């Protein structure tokens, strides 16, 4: 299995989202990383496709992944402001809270374990919680509607306060919890109705609510009692079944034991006015997307969120410079289009010099469309590869829509970089990583004695949570010799103690010469077996 690594040569991107975090990463850089994540149908969204899938490694648990991804948003956000105004919300503190009775079930560790494979210094776990909700809704909603996303959330380093309402809590307790988090009575009703459109209640977690036999049909659902008749479709069925007394009649938290019929208490708290207003398909969908957007944007006051992410109709999902064996510069990557049902057969692009002069139009290889519908029209990838790049080129322009800088002064050599993974004696966990990173710098910029610096951000385990922390290490690179008009430098960076299993996630490199840094793209190192 290839280890995902982002090799980055950073630059400051100025604009409305140019704020810089503690790691020197701008919101613009996080936006691009997010676009590349959500436009890749075989990353996070594949885990929740189709809507009914149970991606847990124990299928007999019967969990529905999409419902878990909705549930974790509620449990992470609802304790906002309990410890004081502007504290808490979506911050991944839920990862430290899986042993609390109010968070009963396996959904926290399973969900965050799935998300952690894609976390990095660019994509926090709390940002991925928002992505998970958006992906789940797009997969389960008949219209594949997408929830607007913003980035910039910061992960907590410890647990937040308790206070998630449970089925046995009173209406007053639930109303107060929502009010503290910034939600009105009507929004409480909306959040519960929307959140309970998917999945159901499992006997293993709530034996007093669900009296079904886990061994009976439907198999593999762990005795689940669904909230409505369409537990794998995000729709208004539950609302109308509750109002009309049909189907599941609102589910186990409506018709179950009096002490745990929390949905009934909440729905009737305003005489069913709010729930009646959600009875049509369009009003249900519009209401739910509004309330879900508010929930994922409930963040600590210290967090600055980006503008909403489109994504843009054209981006470079991956691109990189390299040197061939004779020292000739090559540039290749993948152009991605979205937001249309009629993508062109090829993508047009051109290179520009610092003076803004085009070096001539080019055409990519034939586009390859993805068939997974995730709410962005037809997503199409266009591969391109060019050799003998004009040395005066400083950017690439895709379809007169997307421009990305190209720095031929210094870049990482993808073809010469790799990683070694060392596993434990049982062969079931990686306990050490050795990254061999090589970079090229123009000889005119690197006289003898020039020092390049390599920095690595990498995931490390945290106590009491499956959410990895992001650590960093910096070291000097060693000159290996000339190649064409460049000097090749190398750094060997080791991570891990050889005993403790390393978590999933994306490691990110930055290579710099003094204060000179420039921006790179997502890619994978080869694994040296």
Coordinates of C-alpha atoms in Angstrom, one line a residue:
X1 CA 0.0 0.0 0.0
X2 CA 1.3 3.4 -0.9
X3 CA 1.8 5.9 1.9
X4 CA 0.1 9.2 1.2
X5 CA 2.5 12.0 1.5
X6 CA 2.1 15.6 0.5
X7 CA 5.4 17.1 -0.7
X8 CA 5.1 20.8 -0.4
X9 CA 7.1 23.8 -1.4
X10 CA 5.1 26.5 0.1
X11 CA 4.3 30.1 -0.8
X12 CA 2.2 32.7 0.9
X13 CA -1.1 33.0 -1.0
X14 CA -2.7 36.4 -0.5
X15 CA -6.4 37.1 -0.6
X16 CA -9.5 37.0 1.6
X17 CA -8.5 33.6 2.9
X18 CA -4.8 34.4 3.4
X19 CA -4.8 34.2 7.2
X20 CA -1.9 32.0 8.5
X21 CA -2.2 29.4 11.2
X22 CA 0.4 28.3 13.8
X23 CA 2.0 26.0 11.2
X24 CA 2.3 28.7 8.6
X25 CA -0.6 27.3 6.5
X26 CA -3.1 29.7 4.9
X27 CA -6.8 29.2 4.6
X28 CA -6.3 29.4 0.8
X29 CA -4.0 26.4 1.0
X30 CA -6.5 24.5 3.1
X31 CA -9.3 25.3 0.6
X32 CA -7.3 23.8 -2.2
X33 CA -6.5 20.7 -0.1
X34 CA -10.2 20.4 0.6
X35 CA -11.1 20.8 -3.0
X36 CA -8.7 18.0 -3.9
X37 CA -10.2 15.8 -1.2
X38 CA -13.8 16.2 -2.1
X39 CA -13.2 15.9 -5.9
X40 CA -11.5 12.5 -5.5
X41 CA -14.4 10.0 -5.5
X42 CA -12.2 7.2 -4.2
X43 CA -11.2 8.9 -0.9
X44 CA -13.6 9.6 1.9
X45 CA -16.8 9.6 0.0
X46 CA -16.2 6.0 -1.1
X47 CA -16.4 4.9 2.5
X48 CA -20.1 6.1 2.7
X49 CA -21.2 4.9 -0.8
X50 CA -23.9 3.6 -1.1
X51 CA -25.9 5.2 1.7
X52 CA -26.8 1.9 3.3
X53 CA -23.2 0.6 3.6
X54 CA -21.7 -0.5 6.9
X55 CA -18.0 0.2 6.6
X56 CA -17.2 -1.2 10.1
X57 CA -14.9 -4.2 10.1
X58 CA -17.6 -6.2 12.0
X59 CA -20.7 -6.3 9.7
X60 CA -22.8 -8.0 12.4
X61 CA -22.7 -4.7 14.4
X62 CA -25.1 -3.4 11.8
X63 CA -24.0 0.2 11.9
X64 CA -24.9 2.4 9.0
X65 CA -21.8 4.5 8.2
X66 CA -23.8 7.5 6.8
X67 CA -25.9 7.7 10.0
X68 CA -22.8 7.5 12.2
X69 CA -21.3 10.4 10.3
X70 CA -24.4 12.5 10.9
X71 CA -24.6 11.5 14.6
X72 CA -21.0 12.5 15.3
X73 CA -21.7 16.1 14.2
X74 CA -24.5 16.4 16.7
X75 CA -22.4 14.9 19.6
X76 CA -19.4 17.1 18.8
X77 CA -21.3 20.4 18.3
X78 CA -24.0 20.3 20.9
X79 CA -21.7 21.0 23.9
X80 CA -20.6 24.3 22.5
X81 CA -20.5 27.2 25.1
X82 CA -21.0 25.0 28.1
X83 CA -17.6 25.9 29.5
X84 CA -18.1 29.5 28.5
X85 CA -19.0 31.7 25.5
X86 CA -17.1 30.9 22.3
X87 CA -15.7 27.6 23.6
X88 CA -16.4 24.2 22.0
X89 CA -18.4 23.2 19.0
X90 CA -17.0 21.2 16.1
X91 CA -13.4 20.7 17.3
X92 CA -13.0 16.9 17.3
X93 CA -12.9 16.9 21.1
X94 CA -15.5 14.1 20.7
X95 CA -12.5 11.8 20.1
X96 CA -11.6 12.0 23.8
X97 CA -15.2 11.4 24.9
X98 CA -16.0 7.9 23.5
X99 CA -16.3 6.3 27.0
X100 CA -19.1 8.6 28.2
X101 CA -22.6 7.1 28.6
X102 CA -24.0 10.0 26.6
X103 CA -21.9 8.8 23.6
X104 CA -22.7 5.1 23.8
X105 CA -21.8 2.9 20.8
X106 CA -18.9 2.4 18.6
X107 CA -19.6 5.4 16.2
X108 CA -17.0 7.8 17.6
X109 CA -13.9 5.5 17.2
X110 CA -15.1 3.9 14.0
X111 CA -15.9 7.2 12.4
X112 CA -12.8 9.1 13.5
X113 CA -10.7 6.1 12.5
X114 CA -12.1 6.3 9.0
X115 CA -11.5 10.1 8.8
X116 CA -8.0 9.9 10.3
X117 CA -6.6 8.3 7.1
X118 CA -7.1 11.7 5.4
X119 CA -6.1 14.1 8.1
X120 CA -3.0 16.3 7.7
X121 CA -1.7 19.7 8.6
X122 CA -3.9 21.0 5.8
X123 CA -7.1 19.0 6.8
X124 CA -7.9 18.9 10.5
X125 CA -10.0 16.1 11.9
X126 CA -12.7 18.7 12.7
X127 CA -12.7 19.9 9.1
X128 CA -13.1 16.3 8.0
X129 CA -16.1 15.9 10.4
X130 CA -17.8 18.5 8.2
X131 CA -16.7 16.8 5.0
X132 CA -18.1 13.5 6.4
X133 CA -21.5 15.1 6.9
X134 CA -21.5 16.7 3.4
X135 CA -20.4 13.4 1.8
X136 CA -23.1 11.4 3.7
X137 CA -25.9 13.8 2.7
X138 CA -24.7 13.8 -1.0
X139 CA -24.7 10.0 -1.0
X140 CA -28.1 9.6 0.8
X141 CA -30.0 12.6 -0.6
X142 CA -32.0 11.7 -3.8
X143 CA -30.8 15.0 -5.4
X144 CA -27.1 14.4 -4.3
X145 CA -27.3 17.8 -2.8
X146 CA -24.0 19.0 -1.2
X147 CA -23.7 20.8 2.1
X148 CA -21.6 24.0 1.7
X149 CA -18.2 23.6 3.3
X150 CA -15.7 25.9 5.0
X151 CA -12.3 25.0 6.3
X152 CA -10.1 26.3 9.1
X153 CA -11.3 24.3 12.2
X154 CA -8.7 23.6 14.8
X155 CA -8.7 20.2 16.6
X156 CA -9.0 20.2 20.4
X157 CA -6.2 18.6 22.4
X158 CA -8.4 17.2 25.1
X159 CA -12.1 16.4 26.0
X160 CA -14.8 19.0 26.1
X161 CA -17.6 19.1 28.7
X162 CA -20.3 16.5 29.1
X163 CA -23.8 17.5 28.2
X164 CA -25.1 15.7 25.1
X165 CA -28.9 15.1 25.5
X166 CA -29.8 11.4 25.7
X167 CA -33.2 9.7 25.1
X168 CA -33.9 9.6 28.8
X169 CA -33.2 13.3 29.4
X170 CA -36.1 15.7 30.0
X171 CA -37.4 18.2 27.5
X172 CA -36.1 21.0 29.7
X173 CA -32.6 19.5 29.6
X174 CA -32.5 19.1 25.9
X175 CA -33.9 22.6 25.3
X176 CA -31.3 24.1 27.6
X177 CA -28.5 22.2 25.9
X178 CA -29.5 23.4 22.4
X179 CA -30.0 26.9 23.7
X180 CA -26.5 27.0 25.2
X181 CA -25.1 25.8 21.9
X182 CA -26.9 28.6 20.1
X183 CA -30.0 26.8 18.8
X184 CA -33.6 27.9 19.3
X185 CA -36.4 25.5 20.2
X186 CA -37.5 25.3 16.5
X187 CA -33.9 24.6 15.5
X188 CA -33.7 21.8 18.1
X189 CA -36.8 20.2 16.5
X190 CA -35.3 20.6 13.1
X191 CA -32.0 19.1 14.1
X192 CA -33.6 16.0 15.6
X193 CA -35.9 15.4 12.7
X194 CA -33.1 15.8 10.2
X195 CA -30.6 13.8 12.1
X196 CA -33.1 10.9 12.5
X197 CA -33.8 10.5 8.8
X198 CA -31.0 8.0 8.6
X199 CA -30.3 4.8 10.5
X200 CA -32.0 3.8 13.7
X201 CA -31.5 2.7 17.3
X202 CA -29.6 -0.5 18.1
X203 CA -30.5 -3.1 20.7
X204 CA -26.8 -3.5 21.8
X205 CA -26.8 0.2 22.8
X206 CA -30.3 0.6 24.1
X207 CA -31.9 -2.6 25.2
X208 CA -34.6 -0.8 27.1
X209 CA -35.7 0.9 23.8
X210 CA -35.3 -1.8 21.2
X211 CA -36.7 -5.2 22.2
X212 CA -35.9 -7.0 18.9
X213 CA -33.8 -10.1 18.7
X214 CA -30.4 -9.3 17.1
X215 CA -30.4 -12.8 15.5
X216 CA -33.6 -12.1 13.7
X217 CA -34.1 -10.5 10.3
X218 CA -33.0 -8.2 8.9
X219 CA -29.6 -9.8 9.4
X220 CA -26.6 -7.8 10.3
X221 CA -28.5 -4.9 11.8
X222 CA -27.9 -5.8 15.4
X223 CA -31.6 -5.7 16.3
X224 CA -31.9 -2.2 14.8
X225 CA -35.2 -0.4 15.0
X226 CA -35.1 2.2 12.2
X227 CA -36.3 5.8 12.6
X228 CA -38.4 5.6 9.5
X229 CA -39.2 3.2 6.6
X230 CA -36.3 4.5 4.4
X231 CA -33.3 4.4 6.8
X232 CA -30.8 4.6 3.8
X233 CA -32.5 7.6 2.1
X234 CA -32.3 11.2 3.4
X235 CA -35.9 12.3 3.0
X236 CA -39.0 13.4 4.8
X237 CA -40.4 9.9 5.3
X238 CA -39.9 10.0 9.1
X239 CA -41.6 13.4 9.4
X240 CA -44.7 12.2 7.5
X241 CA -44.8 8.8 9.2
X242 CA -44.8 10.6 12.5
X243 CA -47.5 13.1 11.5
X244 CA -49.7 10.5 9.8
X245 CA -49.2 7.6 12.2
X246 CA -48.0 5.4 9.4
X247 CA -44.9 3.2 8.8
X248 CA -42.6 3.5 11.9
X249 CA -44.8 6.3 13.3
X250 CA -41.7 8.4 13.9
X251 CA -39.4 5.6 15.1
X252 CA -38.4 4.1 18.5
X253 CA -37.8 7.5 20.2
X254 CA -41.4 8.4 19.5
X255 CA -43.4 5.2 20.1
X256 CA -40.9 3.5 22.5
X257 CA -41.1 3.6 26.3
X258 CA -42.3 6.8 27.8
X259 CA -39.1 7.5 29.7
X260 CA -37.0 7.4 26.4
X261 CA -39.4 8.9 23.8
X262 CA -37.3 12.0 23.5
X263 CA -38.2 12.7 19.9
X264 CA -41.9 12.8 20.8
X265 CA -41.3 15.2 23.6
X266 CA -39.2 17.5 21.3
X267 CA -41.5 17.3 18.3
X268 CA -44.6 18.2 20.4
X269 CA -42.9 20.9 22.4
X270 CA -44.4 23.6 20.1
X271 CA -47.6 21.7 19.2
X272 CA -46.0 20.1 16.1
X273 CA -45.8 23.5 14.4
X274 CA -42.2 23.1 13.3
X275 CA -42.4 19.5 12.3
X276 CA -45.5 20.2 10.2
X277 CA -43.6 22.9 8.3
X278 CA -41.1 20.2 7.3
X279 CA -43.6 17.8 5.8
X280 CA -43.0 18.6 2.1
X281 CA -39.9 17.1 0.4
X282 CA -38.4 20.5 -0.5
X283 CA -39.1 22.2 2.9
X284 CA -37.5 19.2 4.7
X285 CA -34.4 19.3 2.5
X286 CA -34.0 23.1 2.7
X287 CA -34.6 23.1 6.5
X288 CA -32.1 20.3 7.1
X289 CA -29.3 21.7 5.0
X290 CA -29.7 25.0 6.8
X291 CA -29.6 23.5 10.3
X292 CA -26.7 21.1 9.4
X293 CA -24.7 24.0 8.0
X294 CA -25.2 25.9 11.2
X295 CA -24.1 22.9 13.2
X296 CA -20.8 22.3 11.4
X297 CA -20.1 26.0 11.5
X298 CA -20.5 26.1 15.3
X299 CA -16.9 26.4 16.2
X300 CA -14.8 28.0 18.9
X301 CA -14.6 31.8 18.8
X302 CA -10.8 31.6 18.2
X303 CA -11.4 29.8 14.9
X304 CA -11.6 31.7 11.6
X305 CA -13.4 29.8 8.9
X306 CA -12.8 30.2 5.2
X307 CA -15.3 31.4 2.7
X308 CA -17.6 28.7 1.4
X309 CA -15.9 26.2 -1.0
X310 CA -17.3 25.7 -4.5
X311 CA -15.4 23.7 -5.6
X312 CA -14.0 25.6 -8.5
X313 CA -14.9 24.2 -12.0
X314 CA -11.3 23.5 -12.8
X315 CA -8.3 22.7 -10.5
X316 CA -5.0 20.9 -10.6
X317 CA -5.7 18.0 -8.4
X318 CA -2.1 17.0 -8.6
X319 CA 1.0 18.3 -10.3
X320 CA 4.8 18.2 -9.9
X321 CA 8.1 19.1 -11.5
X322 CA 10.8 16.4 -11.9
X323 CA 14.1 15.8 -13.7
X324 CA 14.7 13.0 -16.1
X325 CA 18.0 11.0 -16.1
X326 CA 19.7 13.7 -18.2
X327 CA 18.6 16.6 -16.1
X328 CA 15.7 17.8 -18.3
X329 CA 12.8 19.4 -16.4
X330 CA 9.4 17.7 -16.7
X331 CA 6.0 18.8 -15.5
X332 CA 3.0 16.5 -15.2
X333 CA -0.2 16.0 -13.2
X334 CA -3.9 15.7 -13.3
X335 CA -6.4 18.4 -14.2
X336 CA -9.9 17.9 -12.7
X337 CA -13.2 19.4 -13.8
X338 CA -16.5 19.4 -12.0
X339 CA -19.9 21.1 -11.9
X340 CA -21.0 20.1 -15.4
X341 CA -22.9 17.2 -17.0
X342 CA -21.1 17.8 -20.3
X343 CA -17.3 17.9 -19.7
X344 CA -15.1 18.4 -22.7
X345 CA -13.1 15.6 -24.2
X346 CA -9.8 17.2 -23.3
X347 CA -8.6 20.0 -21.1
X348 CA -6.8 23.1 -22.6
X349 CA -4.0 24.7 -20.7
X350 CA -0.9 26.9 -21.3
X351 CA 2.2 28.0 -19.5
X352 CA 3.0 31.6 -18.7
X353 CA 6.2 33.5 -18.0
X354 CA 6.6 36.0 -15.2
X355 CA 5.8 38.7 -17.8
X356 CA 2.4 37.1 -18.4
X357 CA 3.4 35.8 -21.9
X358 CA 1.9 32.4 -23.0
X359 CA 4.3 29.8 -24.3
X360 CA 1.6 28.3 -26.5
X361 CA -1.6 26.3 -26.0
X362 CA -1.6 22.6 -25.0
X363 CA -4.1 19.8 -24.7
X364 CA -4.3 17.1 -22.1
X365 CA -4.9 13.5 -22.6
X366 CA -8.6 12.3 -23.0
X367 CA -10.6 12.9 -19.9
X368 CA -11.7 10.0 -17.7
X369 CA -15.0 10.6 -16.0
X370 CA -16.0 9.2 -12.6
X371 CA -19.3 7.4 -12.3
X372 CA -19.9 7.9 -8.5
X373 CA -22.5 10.7 -8.1
X374 CA -21.4 13.0 -5.3
X375 CA -23.1 16.2 -6.1
X376 CA -20.6 17.9 -8.3
X377 CA -21.9 16.9 -11.7
X378 CA -19.5 14.7 -13.7
X379 CA -16.1 14.8 -12.2
X380 CA -13.4 14.2 -14.9
X381 CA -9.7 13.8 -14.7
X382 CA -7.4 14.9 -17.4
X383 CA -3.7 13.7 -17.3
X384 CA -1.0 15.8 -18.8
X385 CA 2.8 15.4 -19.1
X386 CA 5.3 17.8 -20.6
X387 CA 9.1 17.7 -21.1
X388 CA 11.6 20.5 -21.7
X389 CA 9.7 23.1 -19.9
X390 CA 10.8 26.7 -20.9
X391 CA 12.9 27.9 -18.0
X392 CA 11.1 31.2 -17.9
X393 CA 7.7 29.6 -17.1
X394 CA 6.4 30.6 -13.7
X395 CA 2.7 29.3 -13.9
X396 CA 0.2 27.1 -15.6
X397 CA -3.2 28.3 -16.7
X398 CA -6.0 25.8 -17.0
X399 CA -9.0 26.6 -19.2
X400 CA -8.5 30.3 -18.4
X401 CA -10.0 29.4 -15.1
X402 CA -7.3 28.1 -12.7
X403 CA -3.8 29.4 -12.3
X404 CA -1.1 27.7 -10.2
X405 CA 2.5 28.9 -9.7
X406 CA 5.4 26.8 -11.0
X407 CA 8.8 27.2 -9.3
X408 CA 11.6 25.8 -11.4
X409 CA 14.2 27.2 -9.0
X410 CA 13.6 24.5 -6.4
X411 CA 11.4 21.4 -6.3
X412 CA 11.1 17.9 -4.9
X413 CA 12.2 15.0 -7.2
X414 CA 9.2 12.7 -7.0
X415 CA 10.9 10.0 -9.1
X416 CA 13.8 9.8 -6.7
X417 CA 11.9 10.0 -3.3
X418 CA 10.4 7.1 -1.4
X419 CA 9.6 5.8 2.0
X420 CA 10.3 2.6 3.9
X421 CA 7.7 1.2 6.3
X422 CA 8.8 -1.1 9.1
X423 CA 6.0 -3.2 10.7
X424 CA 5.9 -4.9 14.0
X425 CA 6.6 -8.6 14.6
X426 CA 3.0 -9.4 14.1
X427 CA 2.9 -7.6 10.8
X428 CA -0.3 -5.8 11.7
X429 CA 1.0 -2.3 12.4
X430 CA 3.6 0.2 11.1
X431 CA 6.0 1.2 13.9
X432 CA 8.6 3.1 11.9
X433 CA 8.8 5.2 8.8
X434 CA 11.9 6.3 6.9
X435 CA 11.3 9.0 4.3
X436 CA 14.0 9.6 1.7
X437 CA 13.3 13.0 0.1
X438 CA 15.4 14.4 -2.7
X439 CA 15.0 17.9 -4.1
X440 CA 16.6 19.9 -6.9
X441 CA 17.8 23.5 -6.8
X442 CA 19.3 25.5 -9.6
X443 CA 23.1 25.6 -9.3
X444 CA 23.1 29.3 -9.8
X445 CA 21.1 29.6 -6.5
X446 CA 23.1 27.0 -4.6
X447 CA 26.9 27.6 -4.5
X448 CA 29.0 25.2 -2.5
X449 CA 28.0 25.2 1.2
X450 CA 24.3 26.1 0.5
X451 CA 22.0 24.5 3.0
X452 CA 18.5 23.4 2.2
X453 CA 16.0 22.5 5.0
X454 CA 13.5 19.8 5.0
X455 CA 10.5 19.9 7.4
X456 CA 8.0 17.1 7.9
X457 CA 4.6 17.3 9.5
X458 CA 3.4 13.8 10.4
X459 CA 0.6 12.1 12.4
X460 CA 1.4 10.8 15.9
X461 CA -0.8 8.9 18.3
X462 CA -2.5 10.7 21.1
X463 CA -3.6 9.2 24.4
X464 CA -7.3 8.5 24.9
X465 CA -8.4 9.2 21.3
X466 CA -8.0 7.6 17.9
X467 CA -7.5 11.1 16.5
X468 CA -3.8 11.6 15.6
X469 CA -1.9 14.8 16.6
X470 CA 0.3 16.5 14.0
X471 CA 3.9 16.7 15.0
X472 CA 6.8 18.2 13.0
X473 CA 10.6 17.8 12.6
X474 CA 13.2 19.8 10.7
X475 CA 16.6 18.8 9.4
X476 CA 19.2 19.9 7.0
X477 CA 19.5 18.3 3.5
X478 CA 22.8 17.1 2.1
X479 CA 24.1 17.8 -1.4
X480 CA 24.3 14.6 -3.5
X481 CA 25.7 16.0 -6.7
X482 CA 24.7 17.8 -10.0
X483 CA 22.0 16.8 -12.5
X484 CA 21.8 19.0 -15.5
X485 CA 21.7 22.6 -14.3
X486 CA 20.5 21.5 -10.8
X487 CA 22.1 20.3 -7.6
X488 CA 20.3 17.3 -6.0
X489 CA 19.9 17.4 -2.2
X490 CA 18.7 14.6 0.1
X491 CA 17.2 14.3 3.5
X492 CA 16.4 11.0 5.4
X493 CA 13.8 11.5 8.0
X494 CA 12.7 8.8 10.4
X495 CA 9.5 8.7 12.3
X496 CA 8.4 6.2 15.0
X497 CA 10.1 4.4 17.9
X498 CA 9.9 0.9 16.4
X499 CA 7.3 -0.2 19.0
X500 CA 4.3 2.1 19.1
X501 CA 1.9 1.7 16.1
X502 CA 1.8 4.8 14.0
X503 CA -1.6 6.2 13.1
X504 CA -3.0 6.8 9.7
X505 CA -3.0 10.2 8.1
X506 CA -1.0 12.2 5.6
X507 CA 2.6 13.3 6.1
X508 CA 3.6 16.6 4.6
X509 CA 7.0 17.8 3.5
X510 CA 8.3 21.3 3.0
X511 CA 11.6 22.1 1.5
X512 CA 13.1 25.6 1.7
X513 CA 16.2 27.6 1.1
X514 CA 16.4 30.3 3.7
X515 CA 13.1 32.2 3.4
X516 CA 12.5 31.0 -0.1
X517 CA 9.4 28.7 -0.2
X518 CA 7.0 27.8 -2.9
X519 CA 3.8 25.8 -3.2
X520 CA 3.5 22.1 -4.4
X521 CA 0.8 19.6 -4.8
X522 CA -0.6 16.3 -3.5
X523 CA 1.2 13.1 -4.5
X524 CA 2.4 9.8 -3.2
X525 CA 5.9 8.6 -2.5
X526 CA 6.9 5.3 -3.9
X527 CA 7.2 2.6 -1.3
X528 CA 10.6 0.9 -1.2
X529 CA 9.8 -2.8 -0.4

